[in-house]
Coordinates of C-alpha atoms and ligand atoms in Angstrom, one line a residue:
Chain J
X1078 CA 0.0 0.0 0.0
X1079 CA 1.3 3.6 -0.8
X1080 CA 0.1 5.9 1.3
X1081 CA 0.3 9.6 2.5
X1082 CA 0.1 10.9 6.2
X1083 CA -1.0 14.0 7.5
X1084 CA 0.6 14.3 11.1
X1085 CA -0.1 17.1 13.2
X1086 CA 3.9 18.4 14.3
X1087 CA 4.3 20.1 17.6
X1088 CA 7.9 20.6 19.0
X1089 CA 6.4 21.3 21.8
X1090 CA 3.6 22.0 24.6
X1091 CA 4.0 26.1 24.0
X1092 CA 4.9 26.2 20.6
X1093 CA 3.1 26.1 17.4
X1094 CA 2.4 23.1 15.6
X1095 CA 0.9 22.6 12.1
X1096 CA 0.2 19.4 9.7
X1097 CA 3.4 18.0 7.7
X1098 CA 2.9 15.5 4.8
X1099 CA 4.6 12.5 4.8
X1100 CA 4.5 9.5 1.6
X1101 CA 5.0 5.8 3.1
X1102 CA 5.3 3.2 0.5
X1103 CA 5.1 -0.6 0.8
X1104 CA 2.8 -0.7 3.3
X1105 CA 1.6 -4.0 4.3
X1106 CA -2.1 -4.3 4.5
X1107 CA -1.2 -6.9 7.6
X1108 CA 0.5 -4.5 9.4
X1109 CA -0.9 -2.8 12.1
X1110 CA -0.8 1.3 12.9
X1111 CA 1.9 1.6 15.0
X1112 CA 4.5 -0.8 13.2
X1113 CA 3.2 1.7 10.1
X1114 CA 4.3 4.6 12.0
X1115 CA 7.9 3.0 13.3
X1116 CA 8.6 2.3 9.8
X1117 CA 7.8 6.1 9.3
X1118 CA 9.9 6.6 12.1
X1119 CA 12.7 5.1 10.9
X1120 CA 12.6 6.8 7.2
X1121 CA 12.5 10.2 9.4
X1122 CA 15.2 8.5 11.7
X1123 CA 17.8 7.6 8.5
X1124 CA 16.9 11.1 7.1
X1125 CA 18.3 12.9 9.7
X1126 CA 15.0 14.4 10.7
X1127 CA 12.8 14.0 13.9
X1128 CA 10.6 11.2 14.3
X1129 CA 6.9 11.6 15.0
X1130 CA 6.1 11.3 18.8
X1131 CA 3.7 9.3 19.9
X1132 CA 2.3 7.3 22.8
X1133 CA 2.7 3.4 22.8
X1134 CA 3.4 0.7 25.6
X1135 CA 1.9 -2.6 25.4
X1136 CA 0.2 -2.2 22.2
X1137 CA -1.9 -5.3 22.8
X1138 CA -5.5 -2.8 24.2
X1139 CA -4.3 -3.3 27.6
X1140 CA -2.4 -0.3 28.9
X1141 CA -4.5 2.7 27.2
X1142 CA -1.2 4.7 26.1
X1143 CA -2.1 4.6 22.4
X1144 CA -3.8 7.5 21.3
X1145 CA -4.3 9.5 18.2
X1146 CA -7.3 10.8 16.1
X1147 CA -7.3 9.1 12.7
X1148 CA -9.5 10.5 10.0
X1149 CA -11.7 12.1 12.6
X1150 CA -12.4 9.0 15.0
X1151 CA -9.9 8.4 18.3
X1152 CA -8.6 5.0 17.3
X1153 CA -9.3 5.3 14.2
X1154 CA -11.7 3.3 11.6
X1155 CA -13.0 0.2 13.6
X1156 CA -14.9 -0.7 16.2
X1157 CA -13.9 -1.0 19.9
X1158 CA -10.2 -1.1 19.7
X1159 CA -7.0 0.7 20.2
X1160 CA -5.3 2.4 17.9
X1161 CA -2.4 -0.6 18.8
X1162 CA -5.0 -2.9 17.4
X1163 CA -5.7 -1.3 14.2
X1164 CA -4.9 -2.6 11.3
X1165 CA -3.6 -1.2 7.7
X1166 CA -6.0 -3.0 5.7
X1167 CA -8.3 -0.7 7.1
X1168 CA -7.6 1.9 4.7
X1169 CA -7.5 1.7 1.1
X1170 CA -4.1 1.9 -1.2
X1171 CA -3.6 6.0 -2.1
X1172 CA -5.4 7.4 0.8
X1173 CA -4.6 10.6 2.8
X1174 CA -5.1 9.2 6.6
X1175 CA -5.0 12.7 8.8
X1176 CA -3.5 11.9 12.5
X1177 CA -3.8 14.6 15.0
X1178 CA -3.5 14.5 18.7
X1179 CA -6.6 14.0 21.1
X1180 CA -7.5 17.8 21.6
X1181 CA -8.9 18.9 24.7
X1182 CA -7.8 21.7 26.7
X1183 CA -7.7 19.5 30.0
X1184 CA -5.3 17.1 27.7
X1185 CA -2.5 19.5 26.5
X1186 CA 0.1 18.1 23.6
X1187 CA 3.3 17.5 24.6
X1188 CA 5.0 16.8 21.5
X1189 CA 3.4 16.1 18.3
X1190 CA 0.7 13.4 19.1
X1191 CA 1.4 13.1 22.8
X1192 CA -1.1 14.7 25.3
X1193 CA -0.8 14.5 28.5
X1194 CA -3.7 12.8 30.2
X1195 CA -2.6 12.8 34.0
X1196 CA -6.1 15.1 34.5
X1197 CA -7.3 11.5 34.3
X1198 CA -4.9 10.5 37.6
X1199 CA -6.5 13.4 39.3
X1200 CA -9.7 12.7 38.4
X1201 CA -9.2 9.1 39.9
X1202 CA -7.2 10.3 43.2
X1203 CA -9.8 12.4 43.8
X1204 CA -11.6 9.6 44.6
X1205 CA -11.1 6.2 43.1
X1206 CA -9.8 3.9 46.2
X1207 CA -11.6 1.7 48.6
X1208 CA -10.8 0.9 52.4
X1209 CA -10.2 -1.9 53.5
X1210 CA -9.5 -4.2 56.7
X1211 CA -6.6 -4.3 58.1
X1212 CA -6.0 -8.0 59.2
X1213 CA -6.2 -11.9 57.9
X1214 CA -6.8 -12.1 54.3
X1215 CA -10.6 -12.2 53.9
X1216 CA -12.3 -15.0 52.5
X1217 CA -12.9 -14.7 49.1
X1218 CA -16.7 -15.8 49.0
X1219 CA -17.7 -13.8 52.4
X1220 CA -19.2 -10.8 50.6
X1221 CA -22.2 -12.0 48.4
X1222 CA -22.2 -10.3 45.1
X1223 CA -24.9 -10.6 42.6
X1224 CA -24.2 -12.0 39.3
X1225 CA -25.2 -9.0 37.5
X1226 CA -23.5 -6.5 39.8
X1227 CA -20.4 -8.0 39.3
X1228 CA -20.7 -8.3 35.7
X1229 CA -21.6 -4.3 35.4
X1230 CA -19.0 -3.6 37.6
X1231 CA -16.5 -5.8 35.3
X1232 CA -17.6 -3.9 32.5
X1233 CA -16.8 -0.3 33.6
X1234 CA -13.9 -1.7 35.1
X1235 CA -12.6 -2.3 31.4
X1236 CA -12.3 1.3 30.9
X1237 CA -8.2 1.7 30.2
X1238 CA -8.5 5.4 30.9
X1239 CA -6.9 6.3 27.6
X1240 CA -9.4 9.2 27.0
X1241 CA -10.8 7.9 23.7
X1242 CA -14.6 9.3 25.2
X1243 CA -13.0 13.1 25.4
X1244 CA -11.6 12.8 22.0
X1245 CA -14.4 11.7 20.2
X1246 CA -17.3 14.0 22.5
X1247 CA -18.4 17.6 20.6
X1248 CA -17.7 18.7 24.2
X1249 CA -14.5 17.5 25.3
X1250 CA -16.5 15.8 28.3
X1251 CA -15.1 13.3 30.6
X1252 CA -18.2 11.7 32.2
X1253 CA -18.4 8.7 30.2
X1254 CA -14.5 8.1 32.1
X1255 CA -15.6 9.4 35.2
X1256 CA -19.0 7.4 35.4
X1257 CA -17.1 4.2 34.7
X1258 CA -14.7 4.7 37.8
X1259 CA -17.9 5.7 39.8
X1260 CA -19.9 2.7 38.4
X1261 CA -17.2 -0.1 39.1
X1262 CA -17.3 0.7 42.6
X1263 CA -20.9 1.9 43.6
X1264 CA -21.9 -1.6 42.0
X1265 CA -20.1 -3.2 44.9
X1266 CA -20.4 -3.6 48.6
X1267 CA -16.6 -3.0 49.0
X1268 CA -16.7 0.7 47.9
X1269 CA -19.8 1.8 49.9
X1270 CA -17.8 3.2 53.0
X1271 CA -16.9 6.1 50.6
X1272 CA -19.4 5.8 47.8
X1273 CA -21.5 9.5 48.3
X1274 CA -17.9 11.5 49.0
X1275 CA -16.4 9.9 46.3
X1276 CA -18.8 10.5 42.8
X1277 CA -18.8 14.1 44.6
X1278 CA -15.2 14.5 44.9
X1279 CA -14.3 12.7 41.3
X1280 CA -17.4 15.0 39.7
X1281 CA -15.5 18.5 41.3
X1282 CA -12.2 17.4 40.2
X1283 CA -13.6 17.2 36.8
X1284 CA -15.3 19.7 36.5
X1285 CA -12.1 21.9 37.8
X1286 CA -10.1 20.3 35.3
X1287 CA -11.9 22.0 32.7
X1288 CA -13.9 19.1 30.8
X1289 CA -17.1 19.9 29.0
X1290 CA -20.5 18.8 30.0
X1291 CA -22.0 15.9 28.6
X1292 CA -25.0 16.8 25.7
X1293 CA -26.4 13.1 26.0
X1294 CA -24.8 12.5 22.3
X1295 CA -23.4 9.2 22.8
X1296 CA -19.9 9.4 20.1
X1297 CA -18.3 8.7 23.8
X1298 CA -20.1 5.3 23.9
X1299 CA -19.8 4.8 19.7
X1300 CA -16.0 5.4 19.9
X1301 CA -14.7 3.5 23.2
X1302 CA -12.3 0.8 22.5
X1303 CA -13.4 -1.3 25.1
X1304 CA -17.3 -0.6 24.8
X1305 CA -18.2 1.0 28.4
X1306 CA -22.2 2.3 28.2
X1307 CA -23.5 5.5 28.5
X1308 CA -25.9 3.8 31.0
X1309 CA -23.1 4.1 33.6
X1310 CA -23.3 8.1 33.2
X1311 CA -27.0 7.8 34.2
X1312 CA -25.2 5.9 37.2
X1313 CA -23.1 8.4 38.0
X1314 CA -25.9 11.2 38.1
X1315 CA -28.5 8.9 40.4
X1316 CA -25.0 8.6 42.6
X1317 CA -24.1 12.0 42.4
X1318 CA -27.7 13.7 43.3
X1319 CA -28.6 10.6 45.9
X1320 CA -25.2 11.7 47.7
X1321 CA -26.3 15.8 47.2
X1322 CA -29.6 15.1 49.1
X1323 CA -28.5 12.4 51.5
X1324 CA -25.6 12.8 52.6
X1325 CA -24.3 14.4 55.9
X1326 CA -22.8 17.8 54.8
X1327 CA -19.2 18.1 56.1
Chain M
X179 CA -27.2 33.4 39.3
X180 CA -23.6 33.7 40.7
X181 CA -24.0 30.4 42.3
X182 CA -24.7 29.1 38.7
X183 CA -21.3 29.1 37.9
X184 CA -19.8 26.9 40.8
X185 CA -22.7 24.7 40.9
X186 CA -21.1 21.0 39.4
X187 CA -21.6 20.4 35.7
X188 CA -24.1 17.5 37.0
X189 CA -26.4 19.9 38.8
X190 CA -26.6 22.3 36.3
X191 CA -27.6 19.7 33.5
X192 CA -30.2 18.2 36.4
X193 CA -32.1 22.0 36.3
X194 CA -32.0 22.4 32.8
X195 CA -33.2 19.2 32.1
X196 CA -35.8 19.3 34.4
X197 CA -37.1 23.0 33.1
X198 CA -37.0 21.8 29.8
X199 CA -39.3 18.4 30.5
X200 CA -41.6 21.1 32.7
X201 CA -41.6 23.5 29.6
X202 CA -42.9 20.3 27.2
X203 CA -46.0 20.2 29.6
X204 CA -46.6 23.6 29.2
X205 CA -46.3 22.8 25.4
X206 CA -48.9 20.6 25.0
X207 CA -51.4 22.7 26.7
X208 CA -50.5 26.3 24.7
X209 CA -50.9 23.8 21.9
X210 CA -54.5 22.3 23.3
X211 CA -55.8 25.7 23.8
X212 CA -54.3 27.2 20.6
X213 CA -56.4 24.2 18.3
X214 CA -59.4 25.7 19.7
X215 CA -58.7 28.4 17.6
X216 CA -59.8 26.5 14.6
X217 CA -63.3 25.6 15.8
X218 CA -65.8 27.3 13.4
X219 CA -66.5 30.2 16.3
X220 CA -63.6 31.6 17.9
X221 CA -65.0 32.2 21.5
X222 CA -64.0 29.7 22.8
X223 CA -60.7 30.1 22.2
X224 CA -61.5 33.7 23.0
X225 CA -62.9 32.8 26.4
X226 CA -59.6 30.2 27.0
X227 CA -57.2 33.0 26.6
X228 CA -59.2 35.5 29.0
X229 CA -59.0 32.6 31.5
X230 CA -55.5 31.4 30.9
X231 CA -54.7 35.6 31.4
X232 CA -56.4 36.6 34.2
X233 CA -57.2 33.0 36.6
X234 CA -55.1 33.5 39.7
X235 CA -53.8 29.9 39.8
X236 CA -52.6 30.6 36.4
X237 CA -50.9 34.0 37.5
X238 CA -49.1 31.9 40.0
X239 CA -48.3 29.5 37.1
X240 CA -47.0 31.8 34.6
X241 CA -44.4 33.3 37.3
X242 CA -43.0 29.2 37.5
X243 CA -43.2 29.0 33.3
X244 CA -41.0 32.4 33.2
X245 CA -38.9 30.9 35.8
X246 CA -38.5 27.8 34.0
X247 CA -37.5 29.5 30.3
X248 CA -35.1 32.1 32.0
X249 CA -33.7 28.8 33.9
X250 CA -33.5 26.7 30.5
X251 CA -32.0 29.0 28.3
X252 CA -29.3 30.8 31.1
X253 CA -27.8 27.2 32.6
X254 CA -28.2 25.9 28.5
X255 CA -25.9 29.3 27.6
X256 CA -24.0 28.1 30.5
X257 CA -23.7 25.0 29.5
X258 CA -23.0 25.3 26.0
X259 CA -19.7 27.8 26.2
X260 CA -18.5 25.5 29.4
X261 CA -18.2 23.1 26.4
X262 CA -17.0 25.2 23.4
X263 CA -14.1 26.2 26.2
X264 CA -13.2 22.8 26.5
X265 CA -11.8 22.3 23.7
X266 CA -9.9 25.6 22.5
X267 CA -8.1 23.8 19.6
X268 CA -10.5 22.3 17.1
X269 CA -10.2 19.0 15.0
X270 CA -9.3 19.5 11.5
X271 CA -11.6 16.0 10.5
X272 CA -14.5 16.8 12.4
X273 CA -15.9 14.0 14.3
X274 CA -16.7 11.3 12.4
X275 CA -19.5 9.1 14.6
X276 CA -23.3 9.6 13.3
X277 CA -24.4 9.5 17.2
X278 CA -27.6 11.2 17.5
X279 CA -27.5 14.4 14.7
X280 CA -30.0 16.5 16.3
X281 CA -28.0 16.8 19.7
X282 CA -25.4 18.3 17.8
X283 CA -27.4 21.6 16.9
X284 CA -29.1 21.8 20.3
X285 CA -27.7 25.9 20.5
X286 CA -28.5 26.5 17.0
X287 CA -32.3 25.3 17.0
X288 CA -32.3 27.1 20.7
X289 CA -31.4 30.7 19.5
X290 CA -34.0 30.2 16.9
X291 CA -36.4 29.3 18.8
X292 CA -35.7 32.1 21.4
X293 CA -36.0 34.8 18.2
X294 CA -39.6 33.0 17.5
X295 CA -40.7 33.7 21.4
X296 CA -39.1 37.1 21.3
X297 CA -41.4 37.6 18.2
X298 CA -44.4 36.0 19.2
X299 CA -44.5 37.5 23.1
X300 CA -44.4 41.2 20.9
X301 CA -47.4 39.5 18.9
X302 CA -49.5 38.4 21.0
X303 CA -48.5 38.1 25.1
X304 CA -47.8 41.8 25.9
X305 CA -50.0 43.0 23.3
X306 CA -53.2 41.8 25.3
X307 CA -50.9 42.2 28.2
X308 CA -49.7 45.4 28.3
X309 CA -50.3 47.2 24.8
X310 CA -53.7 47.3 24.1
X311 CA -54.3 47.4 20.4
X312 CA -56.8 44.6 20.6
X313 CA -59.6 44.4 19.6
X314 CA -62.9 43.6 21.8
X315 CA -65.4 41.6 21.3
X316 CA -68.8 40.2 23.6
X317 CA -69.7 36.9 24.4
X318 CA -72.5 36.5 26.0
X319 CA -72.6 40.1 27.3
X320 CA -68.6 40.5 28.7
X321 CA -66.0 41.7 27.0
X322 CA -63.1 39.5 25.6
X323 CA -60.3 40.5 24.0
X324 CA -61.0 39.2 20.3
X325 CA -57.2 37.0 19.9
X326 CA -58.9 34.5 18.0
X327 CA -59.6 37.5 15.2
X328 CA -55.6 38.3 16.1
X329 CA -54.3 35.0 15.0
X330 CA -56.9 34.7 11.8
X331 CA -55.6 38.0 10.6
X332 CA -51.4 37.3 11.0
X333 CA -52.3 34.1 9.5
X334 CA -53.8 35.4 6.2
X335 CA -50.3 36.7 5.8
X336 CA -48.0 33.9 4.0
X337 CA -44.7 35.4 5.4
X338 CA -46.4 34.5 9.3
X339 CA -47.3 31.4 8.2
X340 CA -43.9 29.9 6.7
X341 CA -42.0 31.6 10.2
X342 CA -44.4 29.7 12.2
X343 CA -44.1 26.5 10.8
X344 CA -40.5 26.6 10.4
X345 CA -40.0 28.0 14.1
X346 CA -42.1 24.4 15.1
X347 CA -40.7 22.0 12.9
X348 CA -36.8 23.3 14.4
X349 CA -38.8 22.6 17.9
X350 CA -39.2 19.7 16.7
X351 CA -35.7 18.9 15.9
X352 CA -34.9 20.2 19.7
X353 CA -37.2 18.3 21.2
X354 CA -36.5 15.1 19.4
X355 CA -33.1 15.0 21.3
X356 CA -34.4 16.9 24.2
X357 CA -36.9 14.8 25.8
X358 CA -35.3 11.6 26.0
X359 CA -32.1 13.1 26.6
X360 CA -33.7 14.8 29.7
X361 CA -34.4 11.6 31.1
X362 CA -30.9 10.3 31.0
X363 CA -29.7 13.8 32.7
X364 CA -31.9 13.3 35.0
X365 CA -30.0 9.7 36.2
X366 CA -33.2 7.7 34.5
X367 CA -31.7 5.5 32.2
X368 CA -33.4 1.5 32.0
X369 CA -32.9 -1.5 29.8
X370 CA -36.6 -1.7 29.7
X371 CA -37.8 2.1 29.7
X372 CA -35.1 3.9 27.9
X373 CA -36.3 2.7 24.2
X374 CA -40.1 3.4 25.0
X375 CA -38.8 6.9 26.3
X376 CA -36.6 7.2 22.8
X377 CA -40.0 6.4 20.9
X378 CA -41.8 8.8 22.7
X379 CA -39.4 11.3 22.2
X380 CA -40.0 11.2 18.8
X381 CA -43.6 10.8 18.9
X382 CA -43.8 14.0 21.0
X383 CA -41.7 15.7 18.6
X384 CA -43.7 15.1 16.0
X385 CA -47.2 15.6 17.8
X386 CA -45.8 18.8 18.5
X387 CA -44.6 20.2 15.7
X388 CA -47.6 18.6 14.0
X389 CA -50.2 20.2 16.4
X390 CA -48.8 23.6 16.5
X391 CA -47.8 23.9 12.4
X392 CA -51.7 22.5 11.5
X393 CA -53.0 25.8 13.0
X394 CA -52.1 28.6 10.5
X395 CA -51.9 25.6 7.4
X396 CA -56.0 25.4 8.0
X397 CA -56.2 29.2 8.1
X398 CA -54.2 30.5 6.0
X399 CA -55.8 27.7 3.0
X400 CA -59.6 28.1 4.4
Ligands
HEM784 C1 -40.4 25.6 24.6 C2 -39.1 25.7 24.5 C3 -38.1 24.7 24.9 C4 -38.3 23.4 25.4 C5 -39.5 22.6 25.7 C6 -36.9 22.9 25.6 C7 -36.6 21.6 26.1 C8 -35.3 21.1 26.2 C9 -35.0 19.8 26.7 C10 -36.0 18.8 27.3 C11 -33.6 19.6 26.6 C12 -32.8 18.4 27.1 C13 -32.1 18.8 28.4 C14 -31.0 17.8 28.8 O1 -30.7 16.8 28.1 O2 -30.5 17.9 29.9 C15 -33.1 20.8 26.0 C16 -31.8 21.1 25.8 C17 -31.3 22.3 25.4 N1 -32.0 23.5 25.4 FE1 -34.0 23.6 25.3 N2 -36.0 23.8 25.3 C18 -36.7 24.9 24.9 C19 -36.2 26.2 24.5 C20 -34.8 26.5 24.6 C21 -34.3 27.8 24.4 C22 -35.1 29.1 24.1 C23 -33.0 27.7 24.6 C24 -31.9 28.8 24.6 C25 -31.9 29.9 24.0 C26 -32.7 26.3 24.8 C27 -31.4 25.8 25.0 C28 -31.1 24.5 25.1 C29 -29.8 23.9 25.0 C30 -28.5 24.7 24.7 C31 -29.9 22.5 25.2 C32 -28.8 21.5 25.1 C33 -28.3 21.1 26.4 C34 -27.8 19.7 26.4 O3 -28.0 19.0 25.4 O4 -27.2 19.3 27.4 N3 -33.8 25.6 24.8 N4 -34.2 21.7 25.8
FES785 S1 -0.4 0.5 23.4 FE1 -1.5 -0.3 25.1 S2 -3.5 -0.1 24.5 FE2 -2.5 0.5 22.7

């Protein structure tokens, strides 16, 4: 496959980037997006000019490093994956594939494609932890769970936090993130201790951060590699205004 | 209004959505009473406006209806550049997902239909109100203010009748996204109720738009 790239170039997080064209030719259609992009790499590497930076670690759809917006999708064209799992036949021989950074102004670039998503870590010190006993391991079947709560709270617990929901949502909201780190824990007896202070103290950080407010438009849901439901944002707002009205006030 | 500002992003979208649900209401009984317009006398549309302007329950009503617009529309502007902040850099490919069209014009079909109430509040609300300049007319000995022979007149006028129509069928398009999205800002989101609330959504869109456009069609072609 020949193709051409369009890669937003940014030395830096104060300076001013723009889009550079690059040709890549002999592009296996097996290959996935990120071994396309190392062998763009090296080209720039042999060159003498600066490879493209971008954000990569196990590049398997477990870690949530990967990033970049590909032809106007995060992850680019498939259905719930990372952009480590997408693969170059994909596209079709001749194309112009545009890759810009995730843009939000809570996620600021670094270099080129890298943002920095630690507004995420906030959002989840804020708040994301449980306490525990101190003591003798406890016995693994002690707690009764139901089935379905434990499934729901396994499937917000897939979120990988890579910010996919930002970069696809009109409003650069985080609550489809958010309402999957309140969900996998409000589902479960362990986090109750801290349930009401916690969706309150993850939704402030939030909204401190600078994140836009969520217009119910679902590209969040459409987009996220690993699939999490808007139906956990409903979660997060019964949470959020049970704890408003019920909860002791400090 | 200060509070407004430091009140969570959750809140905020709780009020709005809730005034907007509580302005639907109101809809459908502006639109009941407005269809009584088209019955072959106009008293007793006549005699429904008198009542709806002057009953004291409905006094105390109309103060909550204000209330709930001026709520709607300021935490919506709110709202709305909250979100256009949050992303100071734009995409250059726009986002590609088809997810739910109409959401994405919310604002847009919002100012317009804020120009429509601006005009139609001139037309009709403060001019029985406030203005005078309508005419009277007696039923059954009392005095009404003759509105019905108001809205026959604007509507003989095409230029009234295309505004009108368009103004309802871009309510439409707000409404199609607002109602059910309302419920899921609200926290109400159900395997089992959310589709019938999507259906209905539509259905109310449509009754409304429907209801409200049929009004100057029948005059303006009878
Ligand atoms: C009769 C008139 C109106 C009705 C019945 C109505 C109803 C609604 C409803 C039910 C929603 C959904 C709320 C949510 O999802 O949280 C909504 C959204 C919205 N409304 Fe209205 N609205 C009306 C007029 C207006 C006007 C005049 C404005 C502003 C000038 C406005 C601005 C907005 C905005 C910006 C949204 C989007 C908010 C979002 O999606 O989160 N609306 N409206
Ligand atoms: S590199 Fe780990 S998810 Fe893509």
């Amino acid at each position: 496959m020949n193709l051409t790239l369009k890669i937003w170039r940014q030395p830096g997080p104060d300076e001013k980037g723009q889009f550079v064209n690059y040709p890549v030719s002999d592009v296996s259609p097996d290959s996935s997006f990120l071994e396309m992009m190392d062998v763009l790499n090296e080209q720039l590497v042999e060159k003498g000019d600066e490879p493209v930076a971008f954000d990569h670690d196990c590049r398997e759809g477990i870690c949530g490093m990967c990033s970049m917006y590909i032809n106007g999708r995060p992850h680019g064209p498939d259905d719930a994956i990372t952009t480590c799992q997408l693969h170059m036949r994909k596209f079709k021989d001749g194309e112009t594939i545009t890759i810009e950074p995730w843009r939000a102004k809570p996620f600021p670039v670094i270099k080129d494609l890298i943002v920095d998503r630690s507004s995420f870590d906030e959002i989840i010190q804020a708040g994301g932890f449980v306490s525990v006993d101190t003591g003798g391991v406890p016995d693994a079947n002690a707690i009764p769970i139901p089935k379905i709560d434990a499934d729901l709270a396994m499937d917000a617990a897939a979120c990988i936090g890579c910010g996919a929901c930002v970069a696809a949502c009109k409003n650069a909201s985080a609550m489809l993130f958010v309402s999957a780190k309140v969900s996998q824990f409000a589902l479960l007896p362990q986090g109750k201790v801290e349930a009401k202070r916690r969706v309150q103290k993850m939704v402030a950080k939030m909204d401190e951060l600078g994140f836009g407010n969520c217009t119910n438009t679902y590209a969040c849901e459409a987009e996220c590699p690993k699939e999490i439901k808007v139906t956990n944002i409903a979660r997060m707002n019964r949470e959020f205004f049970a704890a408003k009205v019920c909860a002791p006030s400090e | 209004m200060g509070k407004s500002f430091t009140q969570s992003s959750l809140t905020k979208k709780f009020v709005m959505a809730f005034a907007g649900l509580f302005l639907i209401t109101f809809l459908f009984v502006h639109m009941g009473i407005n269809l009584l317009v088209l019955l072959p006398s106009t008293d007793a549309f006549n005699i429904a406006a008198h009542f709806m302007g002057t009953n004291i329950l409905i006094k105390v009503f109309e103060v909550v209806l204000f209330g709930g617009f001026f709520i709607h529309i300021i935490y919506g502007l709110i709202l709305q550049v909250q979100n256009w902040m949050a992303r100071p850099n734009r995409y250059k490919v726009e986002g590609w997902s088809h997810t739910s069209p109409f959401s994405k014009f919310m604002i847009h079909t919002a100012v317009i239909i804020f120009i429509f109430l601006v005009i139609h509040m001139a037309d009709f609300y403060f001019k029985a109100k406030f203005f005078g300049g309508v005419d009277e007319v007696m039923i059954d000995g009392k005095p009404y203010h003759d509105l019905g022979a108001l809205v026959l007149a604007k509507f003989q006028m095409i230029g009234f009748v295309i505004g009108y129509i368009v103004a309802f069928i871009i309510l439409g398009f707000h409404l199609h996204h607002g109602f059910q999205s309302g419920f899921q800002s609200l926290g109400l989101n159900h395997s089992k109720y959310t589709p019938l609330i999507k259906s209905l959504s539509t259905l109310v869109s449509i009754v409304l738009a429907v209801g409200f456009s049929i009004i100057p069609l029948v005059i303006y072609f009878s």
